Coordinates of C-alpha atoms and ligand atoms in Angstrom, one line a residue:
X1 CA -27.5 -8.3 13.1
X2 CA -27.4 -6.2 9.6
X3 CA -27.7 -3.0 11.3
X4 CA -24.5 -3.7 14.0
X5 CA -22.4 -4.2 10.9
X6 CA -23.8 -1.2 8.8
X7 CA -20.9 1.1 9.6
X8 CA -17.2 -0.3 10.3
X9 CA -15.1 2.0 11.8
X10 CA -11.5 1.2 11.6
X11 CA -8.4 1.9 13.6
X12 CA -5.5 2.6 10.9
X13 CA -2.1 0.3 10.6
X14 CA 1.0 2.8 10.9
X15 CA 4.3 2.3 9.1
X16 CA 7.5 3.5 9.9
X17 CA 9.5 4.9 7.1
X18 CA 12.6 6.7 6.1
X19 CA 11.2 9.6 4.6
X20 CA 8.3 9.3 7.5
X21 CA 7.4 12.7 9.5
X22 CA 5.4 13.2 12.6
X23 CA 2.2 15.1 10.8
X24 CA 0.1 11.9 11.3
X25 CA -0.1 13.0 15.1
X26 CA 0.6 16.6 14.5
X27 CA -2.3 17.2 11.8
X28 CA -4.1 14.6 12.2
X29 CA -4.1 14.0 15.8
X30 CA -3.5 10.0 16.0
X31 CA -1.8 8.3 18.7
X32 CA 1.5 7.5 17.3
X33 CA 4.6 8.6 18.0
X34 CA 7.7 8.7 16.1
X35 CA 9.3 11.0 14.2
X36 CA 9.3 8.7 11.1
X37 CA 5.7 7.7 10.6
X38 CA 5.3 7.8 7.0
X39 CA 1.7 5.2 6.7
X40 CA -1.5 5.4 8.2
X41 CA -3.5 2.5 6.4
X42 CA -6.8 3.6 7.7
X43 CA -8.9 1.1 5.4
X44 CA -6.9 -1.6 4.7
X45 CA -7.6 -5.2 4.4
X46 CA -3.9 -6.3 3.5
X47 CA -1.6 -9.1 4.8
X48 CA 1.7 -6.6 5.8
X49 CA -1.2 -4.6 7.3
X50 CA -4.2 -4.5 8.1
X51 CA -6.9 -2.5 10.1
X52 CA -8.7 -3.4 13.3
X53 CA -12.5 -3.0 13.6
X54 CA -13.8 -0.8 16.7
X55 CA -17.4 -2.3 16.1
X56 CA -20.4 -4.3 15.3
X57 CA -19.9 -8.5 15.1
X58 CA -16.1 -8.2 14.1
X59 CA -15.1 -5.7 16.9
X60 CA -10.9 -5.7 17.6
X61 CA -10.7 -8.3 14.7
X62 CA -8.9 -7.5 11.3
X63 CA -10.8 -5.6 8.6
X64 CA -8.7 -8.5 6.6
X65 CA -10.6 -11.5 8.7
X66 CA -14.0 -9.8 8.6
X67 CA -13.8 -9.8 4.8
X68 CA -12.6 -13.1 4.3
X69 CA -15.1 -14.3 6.8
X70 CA -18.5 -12.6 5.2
X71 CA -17.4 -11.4 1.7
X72 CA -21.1 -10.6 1.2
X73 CA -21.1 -7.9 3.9
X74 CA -19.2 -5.7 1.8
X75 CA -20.8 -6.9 -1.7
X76 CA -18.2 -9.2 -2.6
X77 CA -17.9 -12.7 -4.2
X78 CA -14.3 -13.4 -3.1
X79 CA -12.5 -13.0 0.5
X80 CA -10.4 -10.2 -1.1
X81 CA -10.9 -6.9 -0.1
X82 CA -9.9 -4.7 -3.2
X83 CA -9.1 -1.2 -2.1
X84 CA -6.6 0.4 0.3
X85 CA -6.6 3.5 1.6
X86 CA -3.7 5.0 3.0
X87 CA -2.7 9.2 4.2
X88 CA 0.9 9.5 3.4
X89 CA 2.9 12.0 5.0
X90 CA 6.5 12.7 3.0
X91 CA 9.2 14.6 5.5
X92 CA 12.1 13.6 2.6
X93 CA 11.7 12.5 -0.9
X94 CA 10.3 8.8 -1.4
X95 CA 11.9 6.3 -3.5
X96 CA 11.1 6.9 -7.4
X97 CA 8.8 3.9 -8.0
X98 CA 6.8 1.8 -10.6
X99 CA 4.1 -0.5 -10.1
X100 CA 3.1 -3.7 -12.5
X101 CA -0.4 -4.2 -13.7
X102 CA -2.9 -7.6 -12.8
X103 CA -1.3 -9.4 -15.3
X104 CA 2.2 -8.4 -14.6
X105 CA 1.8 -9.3 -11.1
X106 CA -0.6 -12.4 -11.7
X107 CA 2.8 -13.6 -13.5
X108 CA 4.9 -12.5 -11.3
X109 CA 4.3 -11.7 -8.0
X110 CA 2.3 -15.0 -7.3
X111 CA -1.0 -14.0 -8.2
X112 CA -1.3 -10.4 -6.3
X113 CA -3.1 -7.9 -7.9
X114 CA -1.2 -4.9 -9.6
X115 CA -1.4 -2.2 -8.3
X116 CA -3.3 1.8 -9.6
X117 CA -3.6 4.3 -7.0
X118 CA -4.2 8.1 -6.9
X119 CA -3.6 10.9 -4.6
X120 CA -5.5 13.8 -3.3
X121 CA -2.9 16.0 -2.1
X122 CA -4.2 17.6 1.4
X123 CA -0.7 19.3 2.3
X124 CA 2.3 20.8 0.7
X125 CA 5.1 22.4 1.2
X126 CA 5.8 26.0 -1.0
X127 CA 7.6 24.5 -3.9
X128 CA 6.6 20.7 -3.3
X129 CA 6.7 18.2 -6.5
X130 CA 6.0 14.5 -7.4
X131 CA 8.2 13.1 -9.8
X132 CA 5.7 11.8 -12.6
X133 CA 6.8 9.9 -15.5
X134 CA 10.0 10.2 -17.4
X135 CA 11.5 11.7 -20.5
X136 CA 12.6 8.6 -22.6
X137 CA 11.4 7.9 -26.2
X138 CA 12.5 4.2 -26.2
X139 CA 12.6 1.6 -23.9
X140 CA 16.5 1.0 -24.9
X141 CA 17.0 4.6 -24.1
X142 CA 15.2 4.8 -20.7
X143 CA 17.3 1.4 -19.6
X144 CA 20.6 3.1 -20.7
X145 CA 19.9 6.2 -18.7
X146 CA 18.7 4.4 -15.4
X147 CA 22.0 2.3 -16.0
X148 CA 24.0 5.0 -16.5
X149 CA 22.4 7.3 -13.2
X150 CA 21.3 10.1 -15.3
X151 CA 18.3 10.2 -13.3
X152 CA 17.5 13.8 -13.0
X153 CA 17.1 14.4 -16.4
X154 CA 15.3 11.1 -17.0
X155 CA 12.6 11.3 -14.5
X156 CA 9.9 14.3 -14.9
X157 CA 8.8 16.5 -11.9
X158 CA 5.8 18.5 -11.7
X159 CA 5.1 21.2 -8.8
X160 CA 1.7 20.3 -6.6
X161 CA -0.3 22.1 -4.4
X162 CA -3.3 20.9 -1.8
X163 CA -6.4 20.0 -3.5
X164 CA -4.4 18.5 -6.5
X165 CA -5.5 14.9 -7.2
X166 CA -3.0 12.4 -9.4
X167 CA -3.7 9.6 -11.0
X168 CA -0.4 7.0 -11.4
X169 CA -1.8 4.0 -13.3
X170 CA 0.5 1.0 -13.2
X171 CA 3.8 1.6 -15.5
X172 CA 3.8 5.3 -14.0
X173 CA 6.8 6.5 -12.4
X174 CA 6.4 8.0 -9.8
X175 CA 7.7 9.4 -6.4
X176 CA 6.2 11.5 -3.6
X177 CA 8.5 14.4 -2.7
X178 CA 9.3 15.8 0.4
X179 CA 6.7 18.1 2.0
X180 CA 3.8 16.4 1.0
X181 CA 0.7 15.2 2.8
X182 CA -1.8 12.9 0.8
X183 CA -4.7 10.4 0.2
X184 CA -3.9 7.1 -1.6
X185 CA -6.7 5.4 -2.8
X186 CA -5.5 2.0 -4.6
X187 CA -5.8 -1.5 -5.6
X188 CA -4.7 -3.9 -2.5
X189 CA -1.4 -4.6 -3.2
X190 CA 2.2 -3.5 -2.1
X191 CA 4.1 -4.5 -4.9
X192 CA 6.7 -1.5 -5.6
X193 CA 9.0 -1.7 -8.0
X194 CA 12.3 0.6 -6.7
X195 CA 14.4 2.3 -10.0
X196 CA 15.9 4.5 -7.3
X197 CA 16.7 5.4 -4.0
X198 CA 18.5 8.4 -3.8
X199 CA 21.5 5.9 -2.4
X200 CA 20.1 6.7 0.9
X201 CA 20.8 4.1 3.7
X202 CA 17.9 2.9 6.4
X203 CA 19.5 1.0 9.3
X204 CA 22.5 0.9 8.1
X205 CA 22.1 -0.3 4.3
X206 CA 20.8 0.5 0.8
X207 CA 17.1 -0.5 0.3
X208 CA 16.8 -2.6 -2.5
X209 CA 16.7 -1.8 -6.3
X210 CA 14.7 -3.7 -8.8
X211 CA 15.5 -2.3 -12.1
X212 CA 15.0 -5.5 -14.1
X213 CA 10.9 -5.6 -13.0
X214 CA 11.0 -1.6 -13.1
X215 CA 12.0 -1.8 -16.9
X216 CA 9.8 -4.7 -17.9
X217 CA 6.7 -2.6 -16.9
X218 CA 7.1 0.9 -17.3
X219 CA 5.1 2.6 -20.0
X220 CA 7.6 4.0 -22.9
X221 CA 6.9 6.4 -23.8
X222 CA 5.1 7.6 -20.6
X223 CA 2.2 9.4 -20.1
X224 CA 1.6 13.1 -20.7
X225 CA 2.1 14.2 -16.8
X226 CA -1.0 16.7 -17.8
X227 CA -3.4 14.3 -18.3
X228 CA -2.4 12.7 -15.1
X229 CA -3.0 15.9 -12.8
X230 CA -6.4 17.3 -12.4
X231 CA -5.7 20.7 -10.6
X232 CA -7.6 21.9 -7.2
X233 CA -9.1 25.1 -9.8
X234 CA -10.9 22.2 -12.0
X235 CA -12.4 19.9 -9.2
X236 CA -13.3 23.5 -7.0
X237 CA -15.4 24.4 -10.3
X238 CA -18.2 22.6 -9.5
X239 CA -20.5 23.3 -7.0
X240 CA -21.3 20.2 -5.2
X241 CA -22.0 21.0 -1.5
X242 CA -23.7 18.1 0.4
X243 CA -23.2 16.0 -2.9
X244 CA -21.6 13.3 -4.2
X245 CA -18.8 14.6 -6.2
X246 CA -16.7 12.2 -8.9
X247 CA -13.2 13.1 -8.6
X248 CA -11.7 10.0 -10.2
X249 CA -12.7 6.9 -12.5
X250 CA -9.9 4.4 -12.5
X251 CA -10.3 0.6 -14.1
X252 CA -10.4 -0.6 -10.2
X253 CA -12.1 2.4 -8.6
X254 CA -14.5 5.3 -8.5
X255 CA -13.0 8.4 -6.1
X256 CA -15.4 10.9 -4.8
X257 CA -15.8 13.6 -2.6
X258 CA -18.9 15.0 -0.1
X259 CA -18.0 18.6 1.3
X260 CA -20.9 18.6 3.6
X261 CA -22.2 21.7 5.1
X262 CA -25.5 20.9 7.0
X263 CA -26.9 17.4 6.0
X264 CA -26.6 15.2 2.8
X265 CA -28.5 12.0 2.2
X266 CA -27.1 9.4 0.6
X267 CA -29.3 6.0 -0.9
X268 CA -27.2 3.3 -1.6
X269 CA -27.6 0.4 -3.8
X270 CA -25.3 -2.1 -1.6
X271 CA -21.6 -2.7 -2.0
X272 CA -19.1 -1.3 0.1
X273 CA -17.8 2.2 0.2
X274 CA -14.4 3.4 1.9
X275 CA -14.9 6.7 3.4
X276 CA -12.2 9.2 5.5
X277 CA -13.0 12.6 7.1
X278 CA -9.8 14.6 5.8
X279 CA -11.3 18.1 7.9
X280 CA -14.0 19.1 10.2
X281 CA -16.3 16.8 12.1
X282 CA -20.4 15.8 11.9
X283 CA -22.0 12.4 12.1
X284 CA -23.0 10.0 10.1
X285 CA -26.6 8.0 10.7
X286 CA -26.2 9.5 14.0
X287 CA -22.5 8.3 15.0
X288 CA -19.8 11.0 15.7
X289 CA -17.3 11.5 13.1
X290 CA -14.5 13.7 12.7
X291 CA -11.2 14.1 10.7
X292 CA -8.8 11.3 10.4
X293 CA -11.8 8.7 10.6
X294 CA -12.2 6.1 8.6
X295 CA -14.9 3.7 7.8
X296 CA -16.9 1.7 5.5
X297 CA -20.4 1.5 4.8
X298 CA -21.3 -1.8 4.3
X299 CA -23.7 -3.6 1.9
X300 CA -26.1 -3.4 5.3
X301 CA -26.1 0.2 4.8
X302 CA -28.8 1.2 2.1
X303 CA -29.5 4.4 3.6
X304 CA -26.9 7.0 4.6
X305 CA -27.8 10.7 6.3
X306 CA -24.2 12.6 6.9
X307 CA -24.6 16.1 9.0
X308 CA -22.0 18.6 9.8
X309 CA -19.1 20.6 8.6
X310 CA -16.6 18.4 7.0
X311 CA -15.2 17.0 3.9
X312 CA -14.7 13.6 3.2
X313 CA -13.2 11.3 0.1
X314 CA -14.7 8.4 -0.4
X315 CA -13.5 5.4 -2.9
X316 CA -15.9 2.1 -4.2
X317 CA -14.3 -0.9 -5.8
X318 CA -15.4 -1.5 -9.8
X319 CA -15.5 -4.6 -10.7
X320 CA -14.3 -5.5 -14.3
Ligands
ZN401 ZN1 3.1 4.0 -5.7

C-alpha cells in the first residue's frame, strides 16, 4: 500500500484573472485555454482550489481530501496541508498587495494561516519589475500617501530578470508586473490584502480595496528591497549539478533546487516534499517526468533516484 502512494502526481487548479495571459499553455504546454489564465496551482491542497491526484489510493480525489484523510502520509499531525505551489504568469500588472502574518490572520481572518511566499522568476519581459516595498518612514505617512493616490512615488520597484528568486514575507508590498512568468512557493492561504488596483475594472467593476487591513499590517518602515532579492549571478555561483541546492529558508519553508544532468539520489528522512519540473524532462524512481509536472513525495518515499536533463524546485514545510 506504502509504495502506490510514494509519489503523488497532481493535476494543477487554473484561475482566471485580469492580468492572466496564455503562457501556461504556450510555455508550459497545459490544456487550458483562455487568454486570461493567470494560476496554475499545481500542488495545492486549498479550499478555493485544490489539486486532483492522478494516482496511488487517492486517484481523481483532491490533494485537499487525501491530506485530511491520512495526515501521516505526508508527515503531518493536522489535516492541513501547509504549502502551496502555484506558476504565475503576469500579461498586465497585478494588484499591489500585502499579506498578514499567523497571528494577524488567526485574529482576523478566522483562524487561516498568514500567508509568506517567494518567487523564482522563470520568465521576463526586457525591462520587467515587481513592485517591492515602499518608501514611507512612518506609518502616518504611508496612510496619508495611499489616501491621498501618490502611489508611484510610495511604492518601490525593482527590475527582475529569470533566475531571480524574491522573498515577500508577510507585511511586504508587493506586486507582480506585467511580463513576468514565476514560481510561488507559500504558506496555504489566500488572504490578500488589495492597497491598489490600478482603478482597473474586471466584469464590469472595481475589484475591491482593503486599505484599513493593508495599513494594519504592513511593515513601516519596509524592508531593504536588497535583502529581499537574491540575484540568478548568486544562486548560479554554486556548482550543485545533481544536488540538492538551498535557495530559500523562510519561517514556514525550505526552497531548493536539483538541476539534474544524468542521475541524482536522493535519501529521505520522511515528510513530504513538493516538487515541479520547471524545464527538460527525466524520471523519477522510474516514472516519466517532464516540465510543468508536479508532485509530492510522500513520507512513503525514503528513497528517491531522479535521472535526466531537467531542473526542478522543490519546497518542504518547517514546522515551528
Ligand atoms: Zn502575494
Amino acid at each position: 500500500m506504502a509504495d502506490r502512494d510514494a509519489i503523488l502526481f497532481l493535476i494543477p487548479y487554473f484561475t482566471e484573472n485580469v492580468w492572466g495571459g496564455t503562457r501556461l499553455h504556450d510555455v508550459f504546454g497545459y490544456d487550458v485555454t483562455g487568454s486570461h489564465i493567470g494560476e496554475c496551482w499545481g500542488i495545492s491542497a486549498h479550499g478555493h482550489g485544490s489539486s486532483l491526484i492522478r494516482n496511488g489510493r487517492f486517484a481523481g480525489r483532491t490533494l485537499r481530501e487525501a491530506a485530511a484523510e491520512d495526515p501521516p502520509l505526508f508527515g503531518l499531525t493536522t489535516p492541513e496541508f501547509p504549502l502551496l505551489v502555484k506558476l504565475i504568469d503576469a500579461a498586465d500588472d497585478l494588484s499591489i498587495q500585502v499579506h498578514p502574518d499567523d497571528e494577524y490572520a488567526r485574529i482576523h481572518e478566522n483562524g487561516s494561516p498568514g500567508k509568506s511566499e517567494c518567487w523564482y522568476i522563470l520568465d521576463a519581459l526586457p525591462g520587467a519589475e515587481l513592485v517591492l516595498g515602499h518608501r514611507a518612514k512612518t506609518r502616518e505617512e504611508l496612510k496619508e500617501k495611499i489616501e491621498r493616490g501618490e502611489m508611484a512615488a510610495l511604492f518601490r520597484t525593482v527590475p527582475v530578470f529569470p533566475g531571480d528568486l524574491i522573498h515577500i514575507p508577510p507585511g511586504t508590498v508587493h506586486a507582480i508586473k506585467g511580463g513576468i512568468l514565476l514560481l510561488e512557493t507559500q504558506q496555504n492561504s489566500d488572504i490578500t490584502y488589495r492597497v491598489y488596483d490600478y482603478d482597473r475594472l474586471w466584469q464590469g467593476k472595481k475589484r475591491e480595496l482593503h486599505v484599513e487591513k493593508s495599513l494594519d499590517v504592513i511593515r513601516v518602515p519596509a524592508e531593504d528591497p536588497g535583502k529581499l532579492i537574491t540575484r540568478k549571478e548568486e544562486i548560479e555561483r554554486q556548482e550543485t549539478e545533481n544536488r540538492l541546492q538551498v535557495l530559500m529558508e523562510d519561517p514556514h519553508f525550505t526552497l531548493f533546487r536539483l538541476r539534474l544532468k544524468g542521475r541524482a539520489e536522493l535519501a529521505r528522512d520522511g515528510g513530504f516534499t513538493a516538487v515541479t519540473v520547471i524545464r527538460g524532462a527525466g524520471s523519477v524512481n522510474g516514472l516519466s517526468i517532464r516540465k510543468g509536472d508536479h508532485f509530492i513525495l510522500t513520507d512513503a518515499c525514503r528513497e528517491v533516484m531522479f535521472a535526466g536533463d531537467a531542473e526542478l524546485i522543490l519546497s518542504e514545510a518547517v514546522f515551528s
